[in-house]
Structure formats: C-alpha cells, structure tokens
C-alpha cells in the first residue's frame, strides 16, 4: 500500500513542479473553500476520534488539542488563504552567469519532489503542511498522530477533492490512513519515493528517524534553551525578558528551560528573580550555589537534579545555575543545549559578540527572548518545522526550506576543453 | 578510539569557527610548505602502500592512482595554495532585517562543525578535503581507501604538524589510521560528534551510508547521464558534444552513458554516429530499433541488455536507444537516471524549456556536454563532492556547501508580544 502511495506521490510531484504560482494558488483557494463547505464530514470524523480518545482516558488538555469545531476549521481554512499570499520561491534564479567556456549557467530553485511528514495529533498540522507543500510544488505523504487518524483521513479526502476539481492529481496530498505503527517504519525506508522526511514530535521519534530512516531527515523541534545573565545585565529588563521566555507560552520548544547566572550578579539578581517567578507560579530548580539565596525568597524552589539540565520541561519549571562567567556558560550550553535557541542578557559588547560567535545554536539572541524562534516571527510567513540540525535548513523552516535547486547550463553546442 | 577522535574534532571545531580568513590562510600556506618540506616521510609511506598493493595484484592503472612522487606532491601543495585564494564564505550575512517586534535579525554563514569524509584510495583527496574543510572552519575526520592508509596517515601527520606550528589543534584534521572496515560502521553512528558525512565512492558505499548512518549524509557521485538527440538537432555539432561527453574523460561520473535518439532523426543520425564512434573506439550498446542501422556502420555494436540502462560504464561504452519523442526520453531518464547530469541537443526552444523544467537532475544542459558538472567548471573554485540528492547541496559542492547558517537576533530587551 505504501509503495503505491509513493508511486502516486512521485508521479504527482512531476506534475506539481510544472505549475505556475497562479495555478497553485487557485488550488489552495479551492482547498480553503472546500474545508468550510465540507466541514461536516471532517467534524464527524473528529467526533469519532474524540470519543475514542476520551475512552482511552486522554487528558482534557490533550482532548482540546484534538478537537475541531466550525470556528477552528474556518481558522484553518483562513491559514490556507494566507499561504496563497506568500511569494512562491519556485523558479527563482539564485545565481548564475557566463563561464569562460561559453556555457551560461544558472541555479534555479525547484521543488524537492516528495516530502514525508510525521507529526503529532494536531488536526491543523495536516492542512498547514499540505498547503505549504502544495505552494512549493511538492507532493506530500502525511502520517499524523494515531489519535486523529480519522480526522486526518477525512481532511485529506476534502483536500483531494479540491485538487481533482482543479484538474490536479489526488496523489499530491496523501495520508497514511491507519494508526498502525509498523507503517511508520516502512515509511522511513521509502527513499525511492520520498526526498525529505520531517519528523515533528518528541526525542523518541527523532531518534527513530535518525537511526532507521534511509531518507534524508530534518531533525529538530526539541529545545533545551538557555539564557545567560551576564555580570553587566540590567536586572529589571533582564527579568522582563526571562519572564517572557519562560511564561509567554511554556509548552513551546523555544521556551527557556535553564537560566545561567553570573556569580558576580547573583546576590543582587536571585532575590528579584524569586519575587518575579513567585508571581508567575514558576518553580525554580536551583543548583547548590543558587539554592541558598533562593530559599529565602517567595518562589517555589527545589534542588536541581543533574539530569534536569537536559530536560525540556515545557512547563512552569526553570533550572537556575550559577556560572563563573561567559566561558562557563558557553561550556554548559555546549554540554546540555539542543542547538535550538539561546540568549545572553548583557550590557558588555564584547561578551555579546563572543556569545553570538561561540554558541553553536540555530538561533542566538542578545537581549531578547528565546520565544522569537518561529517562522512567523522571523517573517518567513509560515513554518513547516524548526530544524536544530545543520544540513539544508537551520532554525525555522519556511517555504524556501521546501525547495532545492538545479543547475541549468545553456550552451551553443559547447564542449569541455 | 573513534570516540576520542570525535571529541578532539568537536573541540577543535569550536576553535576553528572563530578563526579569521587570514589565520586560516596562514595555516593553509604552512600546510603546503610542510607537504613539500616533509615529503620524504609521505613518499616513504606511499612506497610501503604501493608495495603492498603490488603484492595484492592491483592493476597498473590502480597503482598509478595510488602513487605519489615529488612532482605530484608539489602539485597537491599548490592546490592548497589555490584554496587560500578562494573567498571565505564564513561570516557572510545571507540576509536580515528589522522585524515589527523591534528585533533585528540576520542569518550568518557559519561552519558546519565536524565533517566526516569516506573516500577512495586517492592520496590527493586527503589534502584536498582537509584544506577545503579548514578553509571553511570545519574540523574533519578522514577515512581514506585502505590501500593508501599509510600514505594518508603520514600526510595527516604533516598537516597536523603545520597546524600545531600555527597554534591550532591537531584535532582539526584527523585520519582513521587503520584499514579495518568495522571502523567505518562505527564512524557512521557518531552523530554526537560528526555533523555531516560525505561518502565518495561506489553505489555500495552510498547504500551502506544511507542505511546505517545516523549522521546526515550527502550522497552523490554516481552518474548514469543521458543525452537526448531531438528531432531538430543539428547532427554535426550534436556529434561533437556527444564525443566530448563520452570520450573527454570516460572514467568520470559526468560522462554520458546513454544516448536517447528521436526516431525521426535516427535514419540520418545513426550512420554518422557509427562513423564518429568508430574513430573513438566506442562500443555502442544498441536497442533493437537502433541495432539494424548501426550494424552496417564501422563502430563496434552489441545488443543492449536491459540492465545496462542502469550502468555507469565509466568506459568507452555507450547505450543507444530510440525514443518516440521528448516525453519518451523524459520517462526513460526518470526511470534510469541518477539525477546527476542530463542534456538535450535540439534547435526547438519549447523542447529545450520542457527538458530543463521536467528532467529532475542536479544539472540539466541544453546543447552542451554533460562533462561541465564540476566545481571547477562551474566557477566554485573547488569541489568536495558532487551531490545527487536534494537536501543541503545539489550538484558540485564548493565551499558554501561546507557551511550552514545561524540566526542572530539583536534586541533591546525585546520580548514577544
């Protein structure tokens, strides 16, 4: 079955690669309209998924994440209409020129071909990813969380009906319509058909993909993010940035998890940190040196466990560790970071420069919240994933990350000397 | 042992990433000088490798490929000096700007970190790859062909002595100094230390890396390249391009292996092809339709076997197949190509455009030889490999392909709204 899906996707990809921006946008508009017009079938499937999830004892927070309603579906449809408005990167000439040999070359941006995406149980991701892939002329094979497989299947059928109404192949957007986990393993070996694989999920999924996939994988989305409070930091604005980075939306991967505090500022800084974090309900996980100062403050504080420095809490918990200076901070980040997003709060130019240069992360910040690492915030217009590896794309991945390029050589019966 | 190499490479990579272009060029100059000054140790090791290879019955062609002498070593040293003259891509700002939030962002080009390269028994590759990695601020772990392991080890020791003379860590350039194959498998799982793996070799090595590596891999270098002779092709210049693509250096991956000939031009074209290929000593492997016309010509001709359409001959052999037109040619290339280099010879603009748009290869040519797919020819100044996959880099990989980027956000205590 997967083999047939692979063949259909590959065939569709050849067709999609030749579409103009106008043709792709017309299909996206039709998809948005059909998502609203045919919402009943999607909502019915979603109710079945929800009923099963409820029976399986999923938490209310999780159930809320799975649930669709007419308003949410309209929101999703409007997101598709937003994608229409983005510039189409396909066809863009990256560079080129005339060679000594007389060959005129150019590097032209083209779709990747077929993209595979494995994602969590979030119904909006199905449409998001499909529309971004379609916009960039890629076919896509989707494998969503098993808790929403009926919703995803119904959604993809609506998308396919829109594609066919536009004269485009249904193979352009396909979903693996089964909660069977073995199919994921099979998908990971389909290098003959899938050009790039994007796993969106926890560390386990990323490890599985890195170890089992024969398809090039984009790993990312796991963020053990740090903020280093330098000796010269200005305490009040620093706390403002830290509060934002920790509490603005704690469940996201760009949330700060560990605060590294210069010992020289600790005595002044930690009591104020405790005050602010108490108001926000944040529990501090402090190392021995910080614990003493924090224990007398109002914020909840516990001794940090060594393994918590590698934790992506995704909750109102924050490690606090004292460091002897910038070098110590950088060493800690190299040992425990996930190359996602790290920040320095400082008034010292040289330390800002060194932090930016020496911290090897997808995004590094000076006097700013780690929460900015996001395709929308970075002006990419959309985000298919956040890469924390170094090949192909790093950080938030927008439309350009869904493309590759080809070299084109125009000759006049030109031969190599 | 490999674990220690990985750690040393990672530590060195942090140091290399901070070097200026001037400091890296000084180290490269020192390496070039030392390769000449200390040539005796390298040549002695090479003699031992050669003696063993001769005992093992390697062909004269192969022995010649392994052999170093003072002149060749000077040539290699001069190649290093050439690398000094290339522009350093590290530090380049790719793009950036001010966001609505007040955050100023830029995307800055940075080294990948640690590159792993597995390559054939060619002593010059050791120095080539090391110098390109050093130029781009990357540490490198080399695993050369087992037939030249002593040469490689001696060469790397000379490089390391030059690095240390410049105050740089020897861990920047390391070689696996053992012909033991098991170490390759171990290397493939070192994702904790190696950021990118480049296998240079045959299909077997690429398959091994795709299946076993937990490190992102650049596959490539295998070329089943095609030329489509369209109905409107001008026969004499077309033959000139084909001869160049087949015979200018048949052992290279950008050599044409299959000629697809439009049936409408076959009667006029095939006799002349036979004449020209007879002069060049090329054996034609013809499909049934072409065989009749070619049998009466002077060139050697045999019936093509079906599996030969997937052959990278790397010799004076050329498949010849008649096709009914452009669609048929594109279908054949999609089924049998390796997404390396493919060309159309035509006088019809629309067909040229369609071929360029619809053939999904790293390099596509109009009226030019496939032999141009090469970093030097494309003006990249150097080439670390030719990628035939779509992530990160496609086609000839120059210095830029040895870099990634980081996002840098400069705030004024800026938070996300």
PDB file of N, CA and C in Angstrom, chain A residues 207-290:
ATOM      1  N   UNK A 207      14.933  10.139  17.260  1.00  0.00           N
ATOM      2  CA  UNK A 207      15.946   9.091  17.353  1.00  0.00           C
ATOM      3  C   UNK A 207      15.593   7.954  16.378  1.00  0.00           C
ATOM      4  N   UNK A 208      14.332   7.554  16.389  1.00  0.00           N
ATOM      5  CA  UNK A 208      13.890   6.503  15.464  1.00  0.00           C
ATOM      6  C   UNK A 208      14.225   6.883  14.026  1.00  0.00           C
ATOM      7  N   UNK A 209      13.914   8.111  13.659  1.00  0.00           N
ATOM      8  CA  UNK A 209      14.147   8.553  12.281  1.00  0.00           C
ATOM      9  C   UNK A 209      15.635   8.590  11.958  1.00  0.00           C
ATOM     10  N   UNK A 210      16.434   9.104  12.916  1.00  0.00           N
ATOM     11  CA  UNK A 210      17.874   9.189  12.668  1.00  0.00           C
ATOM     12  C   UNK A 210      18.450   7.797  12.483  1.00  0.00           C
ATOM     13  N   UNK A 211      17.973   6.839  13.253  1.00  0.00           N
ATOM     14  CA  UNK A 211      18.558   5.506  13.224  1.00  0.00           C
ATOM     15  C   UNK A 211      17.996   4.631  12.111  1.00  0.00           C
ATOM     16  N   UNK A 212      16.716   4.796  11.782  1.00  0.00           N
ATOM     17  CA  UNK A 212      16.083   3.861  10.856  1.00  0.00           C
ATOM     18  C   UNK A 212      15.870   4.411   9.459  1.00  0.00           C
ATOM     19  N   UNK A 213      15.804   5.717   9.326  1.00  0.00           N
ATOM     20  CA  UNK A 213      15.409   6.264   8.038  1.00  0.00           C
ATOM     21  C   UNK A 213      16.533   6.168   7.019  1.00  0.00           C
ATOM     22  N   UNK A 214      16.176   5.764   5.801  1.00  0.00           N
ATOM     23  CA  UNK A 214      17.127   5.818   4.692  1.00  0.00           C
ATOM     24  C   UNK A 214      16.876   7.077   3.859  1.00  0.00           C
ATOM     25  N   UNK A 215      15.906   7.856   4.299  1.00  0.00           N
ATOM     26  CA  UNK A 215      15.571   9.125   3.645  1.00  0.00           C
ATOM     27  C   UNK A 215      16.258  10.243   4.433  1.00  0.00           C
ATOM     28  N   UNK A 216      16.773  11.289   3.742  1.00  0.00           N
ATOM     29  CA  UNK A 216      17.319  12.410   4.498  1.00  0.00           C
ATOM     30  C   UNK A 216      16.272  13.009   5.433  1.00  0.00           C
ATOM     31  N   UNK A 217      16.658  13.183   6.691  1.00  0.00           N
ATOM     32  CA  UNK A 217      15.737  13.604   7.748  1.00  0.00           C
ATOM     33  C   UNK A 217      16.102  15.004   8.224  1.00  0.00           C
ATOM     34  N   UNK A 218      15.097  15.809   8.487  1.00  0.00           N
ATOM     35  CA  UNK A 218      15.310  17.084   9.179  1.00  0.00           C
ATOM     36  C   UNK A 218      14.907  16.868  10.628  1.00  0.00           C
ATOM     37  N   UNK A 219      15.873  16.879  11.529  1.00  0.00           N
ATOM     38  CA  UNK A 219      15.501  16.738  12.935  1.00  0.00           C
ATOM     39  C   UNK A 219      15.455  18.116  13.589  1.00  0.00           C
ATOM     40  N   UNK A 220      14.666  18.205  14.623  1.00  0.00           N
ATOM     41  CA  UNK A 220      14.556  19.491  15.290  1.00  0.00           C
ATOM     42  C   UNK A 220      13.400  19.516  16.251  1.00  0.00           C
ATOM     43  N   UNK A 221      13.036  20.702  16.628  1.00  0.00           N
ATOM     44  CA  UNK A 221      11.829  20.884  17.429  1.00  0.00           C
ATOM     45  C   UNK A 221      12.008  20.592  18.900  1.00  0.00           C
ATOM     46  N   UNK A 222      13.216  20.163  19.299  1.00  0.00           N
ATOM     47  CA  UNK A 222      13.434  19.918  20.720  1.00  0.00           C
ATOM     48  C   UNK A 222      14.328  21.028  21.251  1.00  0.00           C
ATOM     49  N   UNK A 223      13.817  21.702  22.252  1.00  0.00           N
ATOM     50  CA  UNK A 223      14.536  22.890  22.690  1.00  0.00           C
ATOM     51  C   UNK A 223      14.827  22.895  24.176  1.00  0.00           C
ATOM     52  N   UNK A 224      16.088  22.642  24.534  1.00  0.00           N
ATOM     53  CA  UNK A 224      16.530  22.942  25.893  1.00  0.00           C
ATOM     54  C   UNK A 224      17.259  24.281  25.754  1.00  0.00           C
ATOM     55  N   UNK A 225      16.520  25.354  25.924  1.00  0.00           N
ATOM     56  CA  UNK A 225      17.020  26.702  25.638  1.00  0.00           C
ATOM     57  C   UNK A 225      17.551  27.365  26.906  1.00  0.00           C
ATOM     58  N   UNK A 226      18.578  28.199  26.727  1.00  0.00           N
ATOM     59  CA  UNK A 226      19.266  28.828  27.852  1.00  0.00           C
ATOM     60  C   UNK A 226      19.226  30.340  27.749  1.00  0.00           C
ATOM     61  N   UNK A 227      19.223  30.969  28.908  1.00  0.00           N
ATOM     62  CA  UNK A 227      19.515  32.391  28.960  1.00  0.00           C
ATOM     63  C   UNK A 227      20.663  32.581  29.952  1.00  0.00           C
ATOM     64  N   UNK A 228      21.698  33.305  29.492  1.00  0.00           N
ATOM     65  CA  UNK A 228      22.834  33.620  30.367  1.00  0.00           C
ATOM     66  C   UNK A 228      22.683  35.068  30.839  1.00  0.00           C
ATOM     67  N   UNK A 229      22.613  35.213  32.160  1.00  0.00           N
ATOM     68  CA  UNK A 229      22.522  36.544  32.750  1.00  0.00           C
ATOM     69  C   UNK A 229      23.943  36.980  33.117  1.00  0.00           C
ATOM     70  N   UNK A 230      24.485  37.861  32.321  1.00  0.00           N
ATOM     71  CA  UNK A 230      25.874  38.286  32.488  1.00  0.00           C
ATOM     72  C   UNK A 230      26.004  39.244  33.682  1.00  0.00           C
ATOM     73  N   UNK A 231      27.226  39.408  34.103  1.00  0.00           N
ATOM     74  CA  UNK A 231      27.525  40.316  35.222  1.00  0.00           C
ATOM     75  C   UNK A 231      26.959  41.721  34.990  1.00  0.00           C
ATOM     76  N   UNK A 232      27.018  42.186  33.748  1.00  0.00           N
ATOM     77  CA  UNK A 232      26.608  43.569  33.437  1.00  0.00           C
ATOM     78  C   UNK A 232      25.130  43.683  33.082  1.00  0.00           C
ATOM     79  N   UNK A 233      24.367  42.609  33.240  1.00  0.00           N
ATOM     80  CA  UNK A 233      22.950  42.676  32.859  1.00  0.00           C
ATOM     81  C   UNK A 233      22.216  43.719  33.691  1.00  0.00           C
ATOM     82  N   UNK A 234      21.236  44.319  33.085  1.00  0.00           N
ATOM     83  CA  UNK A 234      20.377  45.300  33.757  1.00  0.00           C
ATOM     84  C   UNK A 234      19.192  44.504  34.314  1.00  0.00           C
ATOM     85  N   UNK A 235      19.082  44.448  35.638  1.00  0.00           N
ATOM     86  CA  UNK A 235      18.241  43.411  36.244  1.00  0.00           C
ATOM     87  C   UNK A 235      16.760  43.517  35.869  1.00  0.00           C
ATOM     88  N   UNK A 236      16.191  44.687  35.921  1.00  0.00           N
ATOM     89  CA  UNK A 236      14.749  44.793  35.657  1.00  0.00           C
ATOM     90  C   UNK A 236      14.384  44.367  34.230  1.00  0.00           C
ATOM     91  N   UNK A 237      15.009  44.943  33.204  1.00  0.00           N
ATOM     92  CA  UNK A 237      14.673  44.455  31.859  1.00  0.00           C
ATOM     93  C   UNK A 237      15.060  42.984  31.652  1.00  0.00           C
ATOM     94  N   UNK A 238      16.127  42.537  32.294  1.00  0.00           N
ATOM     95  CA  UNK A 238      16.517  41.129  32.168  1.00  0.00           C
ATOM     96  C   UNK A 238      15.392  40.228  32.661  1.00  0.00           C
ATOM     97  N   UNK A 239      14.826  40.577  33.807  1.00  0.00           N
ATOM     98  CA  UNK A 239      13.735  39.759  34.360  1.00  0.00           C
ATOM     99  C   UNK A 239      12.527  39.764  33.417  1.00  0.00           C
ATOM    100  N   UNK A 240      12.293  40.906  32.800  1.00  0.00           N
ATOM    101  CA  UNK A 240      11.191  41.020  31.849  1.00  0.00           C
ATOM    102  C   UNK A 240      11.364  40.042  30.678  1.00  0.00           C
ATOM    103  N   UNK A 241      12.593  39.959  30.166  1.00  0.00           N
ATOM    104  CA  UNK A 241      12.883  39.039  29.061  1.00  0.00           C
ATOM    105  C   UNK A 241      12.748  37.589  29.535  1.00  0.00           C
ATOM    106  N   UNK A 242      13.237  37.309  30.733  1.00  0.00           N
ATOM    107  CA  UNK A 242      13.192  35.931  31.243  1.00  0.00           C
ATOM    108  C   UNK A 242      11.746  35.485  31.465  1.00  0.00           C
ATOM    109  N   UNK A 243      10.946  36.361  32.033  1.00  0.00           N
ATOM    110  CA  UNK A 243       9.529  36.036  32.234  1.00  0.00           C
ATOM    111  C   UNK A 243       8.874  35.723  30.891  1.00  0.00           C
ATOM    112  N   UNK A 244       9.159  36.544  29.893  1.00  0.00           N
ATOM    113  CA  UNK A 244       8.578  36.307  28.571  1.00  0.00           C
ATOM    114  C   UNK A 244       9.023  34.959  28.014  1.00  0.00           C
ATOM    115  N   UNK A 245      10.328  34.683  28.136  1.00  0.00           N
ATOM    116  CA  UNK A 245      10.882  33.453  27.568  1.00  0.00           C
ATOM    117  C   UNK A 245      10.360  32.210  28.289  1.00  0.00           C
ATOM    118  N   UNK A 246      10.032  32.356  29.579  1.00  0.00           N
ATOM    119  CA  UNK A 246       9.558  31.186  30.337  1.00  0.00           C
ATOM    120  C   UNK A 246       8.049  31.048  30.290  1.00  0.00           C
ATOM    121  N   UNK A 247       7.331  32.148  30.390  1.00  0.00           N
ATOM    122  CA  UNK A 247       5.891  32.028  30.672  1.00  0.00           C
ATOM    123  C   UNK A 247       4.967  32.428  29.527  1.00  0.00           C
ATOM    124  N   UNK A 248       5.518  33.012  28.455  1.00  0.00           N
ATOM    125  CA  UNK A 248       4.595  33.516  27.432  1.00  0.00           C
ATOM    126  C   UNK A 248       3.822  32.372  26.787  1.00  0.00           C
ATOM    127  N   UNK A 249       4.461  31.228  26.647  1.00  0.00           N
ATOM    128  CA  UNK A 249       3.771  30.003  26.207  1.00  0.00           C
ATOM    129  C   UNK A 249       4.695  28.839  26.529  1.00  0.00           C
ATOM    130  N   UNK A 250       4.600  28.344  27.759  1.00  0.00           N
ATOM    131  CA  UNK A 250       5.617  27.416  28.281  1.00  0.00           C
ATOM    132  C   UNK A 250       5.724  26.092  27.520  1.00  0.00           C
ATOM    133  N   UNK A 251       4.672  25.723  26.783  1.00  0.00           N
ATOM    134  CA  UNK A 251       4.685  24.407  26.132  1.00  0.00           C
ATOM    135  C   UNK A 251       5.440  24.402  24.820  1.00  0.00           C
ATOM    136  N   UNK A 252       6.044  25.521  24.421  1.00  0.00           N
ATOM    137  CA  UNK A 252       6.705  25.575  23.111  1.00  0.00           C
ATOM    138  C   UNK A 252       8.200  25.274  23.229  1.00  0.00           C
ATOM    139  N   UNK A 253       8.757  24.862  22.111  1.00  0.00           N
ATOM    140  CA  UNK A 253      10.151  24.419  22.134  1.00  0.00           C
ATOM    141  C   UNK A 253      11.137  25.568  22.295  1.00  0.00           C
ATOM    142  N   UNK A 254      10.691  26.808  22.050  1.00  0.00           N
ATOM    143  CA  UNK A 254      11.628  27.927  22.207  1.00  0.00           C
ATOM    144  C   UNK A 254      11.538  28.580  23.584  1.00  0.00           C
ATOM    145  N   UNK A 255      10.858  27.918  24.500  1.00  0.00           N
ATOM    146  CA  UNK A 255      10.774  28.394  25.887  1.00  0.00           C
ATOM    147  C   UNK A 255      12.101  28.140  26.606  1.00  0.00           C
ATOM    148  N   UNK A 256      12.508  29.082  27.445  1.00  0.00           N
ATOM    149  CA  UNK A 256      13.767  28.896  28.174  1.00  0.00           C
ATOM    150  C   UNK A 256      13.575  27.825  29.260  1.00  0.00           C
ATOM    151  N   UNK A 257      14.567  26.971  29.428  1.00  0.00           N
ATOM    152  CA  UNK A 257      14.498  25.919  30.441  1.00  0.00           C
ATOM    153  C   UNK A 257      15.574  26.075  31.507  1.00  0.00           C
ATOM    154  N   UNK A 258      16.674  26.734  31.165  1.00  0.00           N
ATOM    155  CA  UNK A 258      17.771  26.895  32.123  1.00  0.00           C
ATOM    156  C   UNK A 258      18.311  28.319  32.100  1.00  0.00           C
ATOM    157  N   UNK A 259      18.406  28.870  33.280  1.00  0.00           N
ATOM    158  CA  UNK A 259      18.975  30.199  33.459  1.00  0.00           C
ATOM    159  C   UNK A 259      20.392  30.018  34.009  1.00  0.00           C
ATOM    160  N   UNK A 260      21.364  30.612  33.338  1.00  0.00           N
ATOM    161  CA  UNK A 260      22.748  30.571  33.813  1.00  0.00           C
ATOM    162  C   UNK A 260      23.070  31.971  34.324  1.00  0.00           C
ATOM    163  N   UNK A 261      23.423  32.057  35.595  1.00  0.00           N
ATOM    164  CA  UNK A 261      23.574  33.377  36.228  1.00  0.00           C
ATOM    165  C   UNK A 261      25.030  33.579  36.635  1.00  0.00           C
ATOM    166  N   UNK A 262      25.604  34.707  36.203  1.00  0.00           N
ATOM    167  CA  UNK A 262      26.977  35.049  36.567  1.00  0.00           C
ATOM    168  C   UNK A 262      27.050  35.209  38.094  1.00  0.00           C
ATOM    169  N   UNK A 263      28.016  34.572  38.716  1.00  0.00           N
ATOM    170  CA  UNK A 263      28.127  34.642  40.184  1.00  0.00           C
ATOM    171  C   UNK A 263      28.218  36.092  40.679  1.00  0.00           C
ATOM    172  N   UNK A 264      28.835  36.963  39.870  1.00  0.00           N
ATOM    173  CA  UNK A 264      29.050  38.334  40.317  1.00  0.00           C
ATOM    174  C   UNK A 264      27.758  39.135  40.423  1.00  0.00           C
ATOM    175  N   UNK A 265      26.688  38.666  39.779  1.00  0.00           N
ATOM    176  CA  UNK A 265      25.419  39.397  39.845  1.00  0.00           C
ATOM    177  C   UNK A 265      24.398  38.629  40.690  1.00  0.00           C
ATOM    178  N   UNK A 266      24.763  37.415  41.087  1.00  0.00           N
ATOM    179  CA  UNK A 266      23.790  36.520  41.725  1.00  0.00           C
ATOM    180  C   UNK A 266      23.156  37.122  42.982  1.00  0.00           C
ATOM    181  N   UNK A 267      23.973  37.720  43.825  1.00  0.00           N
ATOM    182  CA  UNK A 267      23.449  38.211  45.099  1.00  0.00           C
ATOM    183  C   UNK A 267      22.364  39.269  44.897  1.00  0.00           C
ATOM    184  N   UNK A 268      22.529  40.091  43.859  1.00  0.00           N
ATOM    185  CA  UNK A 268      21.515  41.117  43.578  1.00  0.00           C
ATOM    186  C   UNK A 268      20.347  40.540  42.763  1.00  0.00           C
ATOM    187  N   UNK A 269      20.683  39.614  41.877  1.00  0.00           N
ATOM    188  CA  UNK A 269      19.705  39.144  40.897  1.00  0.00           C
ATOM    189  C   UNK A 269      18.742  38.092  41.451  1.00  0.00           C
ATOM    190  N   UNK A 270      19.254  37.132  42.215  1.00  0.00           N
ATOM    191  CA  UNK A 270      18.422  35.987  42.599  1.00  0.00           C
ATOM    192  C   UNK A 270      17.200  36.361  43.446  1.00  0.00           C
ATOM    193  N   UNK A 271      17.345  37.274  44.436  1.00  0.00           N
ATOM    194  CA  UNK A 271      16.141  37.638  45.201  1.00  0.00           C
ATOM    195  C   UNK A 271      15.040  38.224  44.304  1.00  0.00           C
ATOM    196  N   UNK A 272      15.445  39.054  43.340  1.00  0.00           N
ATOM    197  CA  UNK A 272      14.435  39.645  42.445  1.00  0.00           C
ATOM    198  C   UNK A 272      13.827  38.579  41.530  1.00  0.00           C
ATOM    199  N   UNK A 273      14.671  37.641  41.099  1.00  0.00           N
ATOM    200  CA  UNK A 273      14.167  36.530  40.287  1.00  0.00           C
ATOM    201  C   UNK A 273      13.090  35.775  41.052  1.00  0.00           C
ATOM    202  N   UNK A 274      13.364  35.524  42.318  1.00  0.00           N
ATOM    203  CA  UNK A 274      12.415  34.775  43.138  1.00  0.00           C
ATOM    204  C   UNK A 274      11.085  35.529  43.250  1.00  0.00           C
ATOM    205  N   UNK A 275      11.169  36.836  43.452  1.00  0.00           N
ATOM    206  CA  UNK A 275       9.944  37.646  43.537  1.00  0.00           C
ATOM    207  C   UNK A 275       9.100  37.517  42.266  1.00  0.00           C
ATOM    208  N   UNK A 276       9.766  37.710  41.133  1.00  0.00           N
ATOM    209  CA  UNK A 276       9.046  37.716  39.850  1.00  0.00           C
ATOM    210  C   UNK A 276       8.482  36.340  39.549  1.00  0.00           C
ATOM    211  N   UNK A 277       9.263  35.306  39.783  1.00  0.00           N
ATOM    212  CA  UNK A 277       8.825  33.956  39.429  1.00  0.00           C
ATOM    213  C   UNK A 277       7.716  33.467  40.368  1.00  0.00           C
ATOM    214  N   UNK A 278       7.736  33.956  41.585  1.00  0.00           N
ATOM    215  CA  UNK A 278       6.653  33.612  42.511  1.00  0.00           C
ATOM    216  C   UNK A 278       5.322  34.115  41.959  1.00  0.00           C
ATOM    217  N   UNK A 279       5.346  35.349  41.454  1.00  0.00           N
ATOM    218  CA  UNK A 279       4.117  35.915  40.868  1.00  0.00           C
ATOM    219  C   UNK A 279       3.631  35.089  39.682  1.00  0.00           C
ATOM    220  N   UNK A 280       4.549  34.464  38.966  1.00  0.00           N
ATOM    221  CA  UNK A 280       4.200  33.733  37.748  1.00  0.00           C
ATOM    222  C   UNK A 280       4.001  32.244  37.999  1.00  0.00           C
ATOM    223  N   UNK A 281       4.192  31.838  39.246  1.00  0.00           N
ATOM    224  CA  UNK A 281       3.973  30.427  39.564  1.00  0.00           C
ATOM    225  C   UNK A 281       5.026  29.492  39.001  1.00  0.00           C
ATOM    226  N   UNK A 282       6.229  30.021  38.807  1.00  0.00           N
ATOM    227  CA  UNK A 282       7.308  29.195  38.260  1.00  0.00           C
ATOM    228  C   UNK A 282       8.081  28.539  39.405  1.00  0.00           C
ATOM    229  N   UNK A 283       8.324  27.242  39.272  1.00  0.00           N
ATOM    230  CA  UNK A 283       9.153  26.526  40.235  1.00  0.00           C
ATOM    231  C   UNK A 283      10.602  26.565  39.772  1.00  0.00           C
ATOM    232  N   UNK A 284      11.478  26.991  40.654  1.00  0.00           N
ATOM    233  CA  UNK A 284      12.899  27.071  40.306  1.00  0.00           C
ATOM    234  C   UNK A 284      13.614  25.804  40.746  1.00  0.00           C
ATOM    235  N   UNK A 285      14.436  25.250  39.857  1.00  0.00           N
ATOM    236  CA  UNK A 285      15.257  24.071  40.161  1.00  0.00           C
ATOM    237  C   UNK A 285      16.686  24.592  40.266  1.00  0.00           C
ATOM    238  N   UNK A 286      17.152  24.785  41.482  1.00  0.00           N
ATOM    239  CA  UNK A 286      18.390  25.537  41.684  1.00  0.00           C
ATOM    240  C   UNK A 286      19.574  24.634  42.012  1.00  0.00           C
ATOM    241  N   UNK A 287      20.743  25.028  41.527  1.00  0.00           N
ATOM    242  CA  UNK A 287      21.951  24.297  41.914  1.00  0.00           C
ATOM    243  C   UNK A 287      22.325  24.732  43.347  1.00  0.00           C
ATOM    244  N   UNK A 288      23.281  24.040  43.939  1.00  0.00           N
ATOM    245  CA  UNK A 288      23.599  24.260  45.354  1.00  0.00           C
ATOM    246  C   UNK A 288      23.919  25.725  45.628  1.00  0.00           C
ATOM    247  N   UNK A 289      24.675  26.339  44.744  1.00  0.00           N
ATOM    248  CA  UNK A 289      25.104  27.715  44.964  1.00  0.00           C
ATOM    249  C   UNK A 289      23.926  28.678  44.944  1.00  0.00           C
ATOM    250  N   UNK A 290      22.951  28.435  44.082  1.00  0.00           N
ATOM    251  CA  UNK A 290      21.797  29.339  43.966  1.00  0.00           C
ATOM    252  C   UNK A 290      20.743  29.062  45.030  1.00  0.00           C
TER     253      UNK A 290
END
